[in-house]
Tab-separated table of C-alpha atoms and ligand atoms in Angstrom:
chain	number	residue	atom	x	y	z
A	234	MET	CA	109.414	82.050	121.724
A	235	THR	CA	111.567	81.915	118.757
A	236	GLN	CA	109.065	80.160	116.465
A	237	ASP	CA	106.497	82.914	117.205
A	238	MET	CA	108.495	85.094	115.022
A	239	PHE	CA	107.272	82.802	112.103
A	240	SER	CA	103.729	82.682	113.207
A	241	LEU	CA	101.066	84.113	110.774
A	242	THR	CA	98.271	83.762	112.944
A	243	GLY	CA	95.611	86.299	112.241
A	244	ARG	CA	97.258	87.362	109.099
A	245	VAL	CA	95.799	87.358	105.544
A	246	ALA	CA	97.894	86.413	102.439
A	247	VAL	CA	97.301	86.433	98.670
A	248	VAL	CA	99.265	83.729	96.676
A	249	THR	CA	99.121	83.926	93.080
A	250	GLY	CA	99.530	80.806	91.031
A	251	ALA	CA	98.520	78.729	93.663
A	252	SER	CA	97.041	75.869	91.778
A	253	SER	CA	100.331	74.029	91.213
A	254	GLY	CA	104.003	73.915	91.693
A	255	LEU	CA	105.886	76.308	94.086
A	256	GLY	CA	102.771	78.482	94.741
A	257	LEU	CA	100.734	75.497	95.854
A	258	GLY	CA	103.502	74.861	98.437
A	259	PHE	CA	103.458	78.588	99.529
A	260	ALA	CA	99.835	78.442	100.070
A	261	ARG	CA	100.106	75.335	102.092
A	262	ALA	CA	102.952	76.661	104.184
A	263	LEU	CA	101.398	79.965	105.106
A	264	ALA	CA	98.087	78.297	106.103
A	265	ALA	CA	100.086	75.960	108.213
A	266	ALA	CA	101.694	78.956	109.953
A	267	GLY	CA	98.323	80.323	110.701
A	268	ALA	CA	97.405	82.646	107.927
A	269	THR	CA	94.127	82.757	106.007
A	270	VAL	CA	95.303	82.346	102.435
A	271	TYR	CA	93.596	83.612	99.204
A	272	ALA	CA	94.758	81.212	96.702
A	273	ALA	CA	94.504	82.553	93.175
A	274	ALA	CA	94.825	80.959	89.788
A	275	ARG	CA	92.728	80.114	86.695
A	276	ARG	CA	92.208	76.429	87.520
A	277	LEU	CA	89.447	76.990	90.182
A	278	ASP	CA	88.955	73.180	90.410
A	279	ARG	CA	92.321	72.704	91.947
A	280	LEU	CA	92.118	75.579	94.205
A	281	GLU	CA	88.690	74.169	95.518
A	282	ALA	CA	90.271	70.865	96.067
A	283	LEU	CA	92.998	72.562	98.237
A	284	SER	CA	90.463	74.512	100.137
A	285	ALA	CA	88.568	71.208	100.931
A	286	GLU	CA	91.696	69.760	102.492
A	287	ILE	CA	92.823	72.920	104.189
A	288	PRO	CA	89.696	75.329	105.056
A	289	ALA	CA	92.022	78.350	105.820
A	290	ILE	CA	92.507	78.582	101.977
A	291	VAL	CA	90.100	80.341	100.109
A	292	PRO	CA	90.053	79.495	96.373
A	293	VAL	CA	89.803	82.511	93.896
A	294	ARG	CA	89.620	82.209	90.152
A	295	CYS	CA	91.977	84.925	88.789
A	296	ASP	CA	93.765	85.438	85.556
A	297	VAL	CA	96.397	87.856	86.872
A	298	THR	CA	96.828	89.296	83.199
A	299	ASP	CA	93.378	90.521	83.570
A	300	ASP	CA	93.000	94.040	85.195
A	301	GLY	CA	89.588	93.409	86.371
A	302	ASP	CA	90.384	89.865	87.792
A	303	ARG	CA	93.427	91.498	89.626
A	304	LYS	CA	91.313	94.103	91.295
A	305	ALA	CA	88.598	91.732	92.085
A	306	LEU	CA	91.038	89.386	93.994
A	307	VAL	CA	92.272	92.229	96.251
A	308	ASP	CA	88.801	93.826	96.598
A	309	ARG	CA	87.481	90.248	97.724
A	310	CYS	CA	90.382	89.947	100.240
A	311	PHE	CA	89.422	93.289	101.813
A	312	GLU	CA	85.772	92.756	101.718
A	313	GLU	CA	85.868	89.417	103.360
A	314	SER	CA	88.719	89.755	105.727
A	315	GLY	CA	89.429	93.463	105.997
A	316	ARG	CA	93.106	93.314	105.536
A	317	LEU	CA	95.808	91.954	103.361
A	318	ASP	CA	99.214	91.487	105.214
A	319	VAL	CA	101.124	89.194	102.717
A	320	LEU	CA	101.133	89.219	98.900
A	321	ILE	CA	103.021	86.682	97.169
A	322	ASN	CA	103.268	87.333	93.422
A	323	ASN	CA	104.193	83.929	91.982
A	324	ALA	CA	102.204	83.107	88.957
A	325	GLY	CA	104.472	83.004	85.853
A	326	LYS	CA	105.720	81.162	82.976
A	327	PRO	CA	108.682	81.297	80.588
A	328	GLY	CA	108.548	82.079	76.749
A	329	PRO	CA	110.350	80.232	73.969
A	330	PRO	CA	114.131	79.457	74.797
A	331	ASN	CA	115.431	81.025	71.590
A	332	ALA	CA	115.183	84.845	70.980
A	333	GLU	CA	114.593	84.474	67.444
A	334	ASP	CA	111.415	82.285	68.063
A	335	GLU	CA	109.992	85.224	70.242
A	336	THR	CA	107.255	87.453	68.739
A	337	LEU	CA	106.947	90.877	69.850
A	338	ASP	CA	103.432	90.130	71.168
A	339	GLY	CA	104.732	87.045	72.757
A	340	PHE	CA	107.494	88.785	74.467
A	341	GLN	CA	104.974	91.409	75.872
A	342	SER	CA	102.722	88.710	77.025
A	343	ILE	CA	105.431	87.107	79.256
A	344	LEU	CA	106.117	90.595	80.661
A	345	ASP	CA	102.457	91.225	81.410
A	346	LEU	CA	102.207	87.833	83.318
A	347	ASN	CA	105.578	87.810	85.051
A	348	LEU	CA	106.125	91.369	85.766
A	349	VAL	CA	103.058	93.996	84.975
A	350	ALA	CA	100.532	91.744	86.988
A	351	GLY	CA	102.753	91.684	90.114
A	352	PHE	CA	103.267	95.456	89.973
A	353	HIS	CA	99.591	96.161	89.648
A	354	LEU	CA	98.653	93.825	92.335
A	355	ALA	CA	101.096	95.436	94.737
A	356	THR	CA	100.183	98.873	93.859
A	357	TYR	CA	96.331	98.274	94.047
A	358	ALA	CA	96.782	96.444	97.251
A	359	VAL	CA	98.973	99.111	99.004
A	360	SER	CA	96.440	101.527	97.785
A	361	LYS	CA	93.987	99.971	100.232
A	362	ILE	CA	96.321	99.405	102.959
A	363	PRO	CA	96.462	102.233	105.691
A	364	SER	CA	100.090	103.622	105.958
A	365	GLY	CA	101.865	102.380	108.962
A	366	THR	CA	100.407	98.833	108.602
A	367	ALA	CA	103.241	96.075	108.499
A	368	THR	CA	102.817	94.458	105.175
A	369	SER	CA	105.187	91.950	103.193
A	370	ILE	CA	105.202	91.661	99.461
A	371	ILE	CA	107.229	88.883	98.083
A	372	ASN	CA	107.985	88.620	94.386
A	373	ILE	CA	108.952	85.247	92.921
A	374	SER	CA	111.772	85.832	90.362
A	375	SER	CA	114.376	83.233	88.921
A	376	VAL	CA	118.182	82.476	88.729
A	377	ILE	CA	117.605	83.673	85.132
A	378	GLY	CA	117.036	87.149	86.601
A	379	LEU	CA	120.527	87.166	88.013
A	380	VAL	CA	122.453	85.109	85.473
A	381	SER	CA	121.959	83.598	82.008
A	382	THR	CA	120.711	80.008	82.066
A	383	ALA	CA	121.036	79.462	78.274
A	384	PRO	CA	120.516	77.216	76.540
A	385	ILE	CA	117.446	76.822	78.915
A	386	GLY	CA	115.508	79.994	79.908
A	387	GLY	CA	114.530	82.835	77.197
A	388	ALA	CA	114.846	86.379	76.655
A	389	SER	CA	111.361	87.528	77.751
A	390	TYR	CA	111.547	85.245	80.697
A	391	ALA	CA	115.129	86.631	81.674
A	392	ALA	CA	113.871	90.315	81.158
A	393	SER	CA	110.687	89.854	83.278
A	394	LYS	CA	112.597	87.917	86.186
A	395	ALA	CA	115.533	90.582	86.219
A	396	GLY	CA	112.780	93.400	85.933
A	397	THR	CA	111.191	91.847	89.060
A	398	LEU	CA	114.336	92.395	90.926
A	399	GLY	CA	114.524	95.909	90.097
A	400	LEU	CA	110.917	96.433	90.815
A	401	THR	CA	111.500	94.739	94.221
A	402	ARG	CA	114.179	97.263	95.163
A	403	GLU	CA	112.335	100.369	93.876
A	404	LEU	CA	108.961	99.397	95.705
A	405	ALA	CA	110.871	98.644	98.799
A	406	GLY	CA	112.446	102.135	98.629
A	407	GLN	CA	109.184	103.851	98.000
A	408	TRP	CA	107.236	102.154	100.542
A	409	GLY	CA	109.463	101.326	103.441
A	410	ARG	CA	108.443	104.320	105.513
A	411	ARG	CA	104.929	103.420	105.335
A	412	GLY	CA	105.548	99.923	106.781
A	413	VAL	CA	105.473	97.951	103.373
A	414	ARG	CA	108.481	95.481	102.982
A	415	VAL	CA	109.194	94.166	99.530
A	416	ASN	CA	111.461	91.330	98.928
A	417	ALA	CA	112.215	88.883	96.103
A	418	VAL	CA	112.856	85.030	96.142
A	419	VAL	CA	114.954	83.480	93.505
A	420	PRO	CA	114.403	79.775	92.969
A	421	GLY	CA	116.936	77.549	91.348
A	422	TRP	CA	115.522	74.643	89.488
A	423	PHE	CA	112.482	72.836	91.108
A	424	ASP	CA	110.509	69.919	89.512
A	425	THR	CA	107.036	71.424	88.681
A	426	GLU	CA	104.626	71.723	85.741
A	427	MET	CA	106.711	74.607	84.331
A	428	THR	CA	109.963	72.519	84.396
A	429	ASP	CA	108.237	69.499	83.012
A	430	GLY	CA	110.672	67.320	81.073
A	431	LEU	CA	113.813	68.985	82.641
A	432	PHE	CA	114.206	66.346	85.343
A	433	THR	CA	113.070	63.312	83.180
A	434	ASN	CA	115.306	64.076	80.298
A	435	ASP	CA	118.751	62.546	81.180
A	436	LYS	CA	120.793	65.357	79.555
A	437	SER	CA	118.960	68.244	81.112
A	438	ALA	CA	118.776	66.535	84.406
A	439	GLY	CA	122.376	65.954	84.234
A	440	TRP	CA	122.919	69.671	83.296
A	441	VAL	CA	121.096	70.718	86.527
A	442	ARG	CA	123.013	68.329	88.693
A	443	ARG	CA	126.455	69.244	87.335
A	444	ASN	CA	125.832	73.065	87.658
A	445	THR	CA	124.287	72.995	91.237
A	446	MET	CA	126.656	72.985	94.072
A	447	LEU	CA	124.361	70.683	96.033
A	448	GLY	CA	124.263	68.317	92.927
A	449	ARG	CA	120.501	68.179	92.473
A	450	GLY	CA	117.369	70.050	91.873
A	451	GLY	CA	115.192	71.417	94.758
A	452	ILE	CA	112.407	69.187	96.064
A	453	ASP	CA	108.984	69.906	97.619
A	454	GLY	CA	109.012	72.268	100.556
A	455	GLU	CA	112.737	73.440	100.210
A	456	ILE	CA	111.742	77.012	99.169
A	457	ASP	CA	108.803	77.381	101.466
A	458	GLY	CA	110.969	78.293	104.490
A	459	ALA	CA	112.405	81.290	102.630
A	460	VAL	CA	108.965	82.423	101.797
A	461	LEU	CA	107.709	82.010	105.291
A	462	PHE	CA	110.684	83.880	106.566
A	463	LEU	CA	109.962	86.971	104.504
A	464	ALA	CA	106.247	86.696	105.004
A	465	SER	CA	106.582	86.722	108.822
A	466	ASP	CA	107.932	89.061	111.422
A	467	ALA	CA	111.160	87.109	111.517
A	468	SER	CA	112.281	89.291	108.633
A	469	SER	CA	110.907	92.430	109.974
A	470	TYR	CA	114.211	94.382	109.293
A	471	MET	CA	114.638	93.247	105.766
A	472	THR	CA	113.327	94.867	102.776
A	473	GLY	CA	114.466	95.410	98.988
A	474	GLN	CA	116.432	92.241	99.239
A	475	THR	CA	116.832	89.003	97.195
A	476	LEU	CA	116.834	85.518	98.662
A	477	VAL	CA	118.308	83.013	96.634
A	478	VAL	CA	117.231	79.429	97.077
A	479	ASP	CA	119.089	77.659	94.330
A	480	GLY	CA	121.438	74.796	95.687
A	481	GLY	CA	124.345	77.140	94.875
A	482	TRP	CA	123.550	77.578	91.027
A	483	THR	CA	124.353	81.158	91.182
A	484	ALA	CA	127.382	80.975	93.478
A	485	ARG	CA	129.603	79.221	91.118
B	565	NAP	N1	110.025	75.500	89.006
B	565	NAP	C1	111.249	76.215	88.931
B	565	NAP	O1	112.360	75.637	88.780
B	565	NAP	C2	111.366	77.701	88.884
B	565	NAP	C3	112.573	78.376	89.037
B	565	NAP	C4	112.756	79.675	88.899
B	565	NAP	C5	111.422	80.404	89.090
B	565	NAP	N2	110.157	79.855	89.101
B	565	NAP	C6	109.042	80.788	89.139
B	565	NAP	O2	108.122	80.259	90.240
B	565	NAP	C7	106.914	80.546	89.830
B	565	NAP	C8	105.874	79.258	89.920
B	565	NAP	O3	106.532	78.364	88.942
B	565	NAP	P1	106.172	76.810	88.993
B	565	NAP	O4	107.494	76.267	88.705
B	565	NAP	O5	105.571	76.530	90.410
B	565	NAP	O6	105.237	76.555	87.883
B	565	NAP	P2	103.918	75.965	87.516
B	565	NAP	O7	103.732	74.816	88.545
B	565	NAP	O8	103.598	75.744	86.131
B	565	NAP	O9	102.885	76.920	88.334
B	565	NAP	C9	102.571	78.223	87.745
B	565	NAP	C10	101.426	78.677	88.481
B	565	NAP	O10	101.103	79.996	87.774
B	565	NAP	C11	99.746	80.041	87.465
B	565	NAP	N3	99.546	80.901	86.233
B	565	NAP	C12	99.983	80.923	85.151
B	565	NAP	N4	99.477	81.789	84.382
B	565	NAP	C13	98.481	82.502	85.086
B	565	NAP	C14	97.568	83.529	84.915
B	565	NAP	N5	97.620	84.117	83.789
B	565	NAP	N6	96.746	83.892	85.939
B	565	NAP	C15	96.853	83.326	87.160
B	565	NAP	N7	97.785	82.244	87.303
B	565	NAP	C16	98.372	81.829	86.431
B	565	NAP	C17	99.386	78.614	87.113
B	565	NAP	O11	97.905	78.406	87.518
B	565	NAP	P3	96.727	78.303	86.540
B	565	NAP	O12	97.373	77.584	85.085
B	565	NAP	O13	95.733	77.429	87.050
B	565	NAP	O14	96.150	79.697	86.185
B	565	NAP	C18	100.182	77.917	88.315
B	565	NAP	O15	99.533	77.867	89.459
B	565	NAP	C19	106.898	81.135	88.410
B	565	NAP	O16	106.828	82.755	88.638
B	565	NAP	C20	108.189	80.695	87.855
B	565	NAP	O17	108.716	81.616	86.961
B	565	NAP	C21	110.217	78.428	89.016
């Protein structure tokens, strides 16, 4: 059956940044497709509320910038479930929009969150997965990883999100023969906590509408299908790629 290709029954997934926004949607979508989902973020109360609603979601308090927290997340997944089939590196945030306002420490901290954390989660997880096991790693980048979005965006954010795309291709190249697929998803503009203010301000909301081919920002659920596709066997011959879900923003 065609829909079986998208089934995640019996699979185990880790989603970082699952307490709000896009990551919350990914956790819901993967659980709905049959996966057990380890939902990670710092706001444990939100994850526990989600787990109360959807028992297949396991809440895990995790600061992905903390080395010990990252290892504990992956270790717990293997200890409790014995496997990790899907890793979604989604936790992230932007820095200041103007380069001259970025301190070196601040710049580094955005790279640590948006790029280094996902690299370490991926390498640590793969070190525990037997070679030959079909695995899907999905890194959440941004349109700013492909094009400048000035005046909204930021240097550290752009560097981290472009770096994510290079990292995706390189890990895909290194791990393809051992069964690990690595792909990236590039979201356009979605109304989340991170973009708070963008859609309520007439000027910035108009800027999004004018520059997006579909004439609007993305709405809840419109990126979940891309992630489910990459997580599942429906994309079994796809690796090292970037799937852009931006309403046409980067195609102009
Ligand atoms: N929304 C958009 O338009 C858009 C566009 C392009 C790319 N993206 C990317 O999509 C991803 C999700 O963003 P979003 O829009 O859904 O924003 P969001 O609603 O602010 O969600 C960010 C998530 O990251 C988590 N997080 C932040 N710092 C963390 C840390 N140190 N450790 C663990 N978790 C952490 C947050 O959870 P806690 O605070 O509970 O830890 C939250 O769950 C990000 O990588 C973002 O760059 C979003």
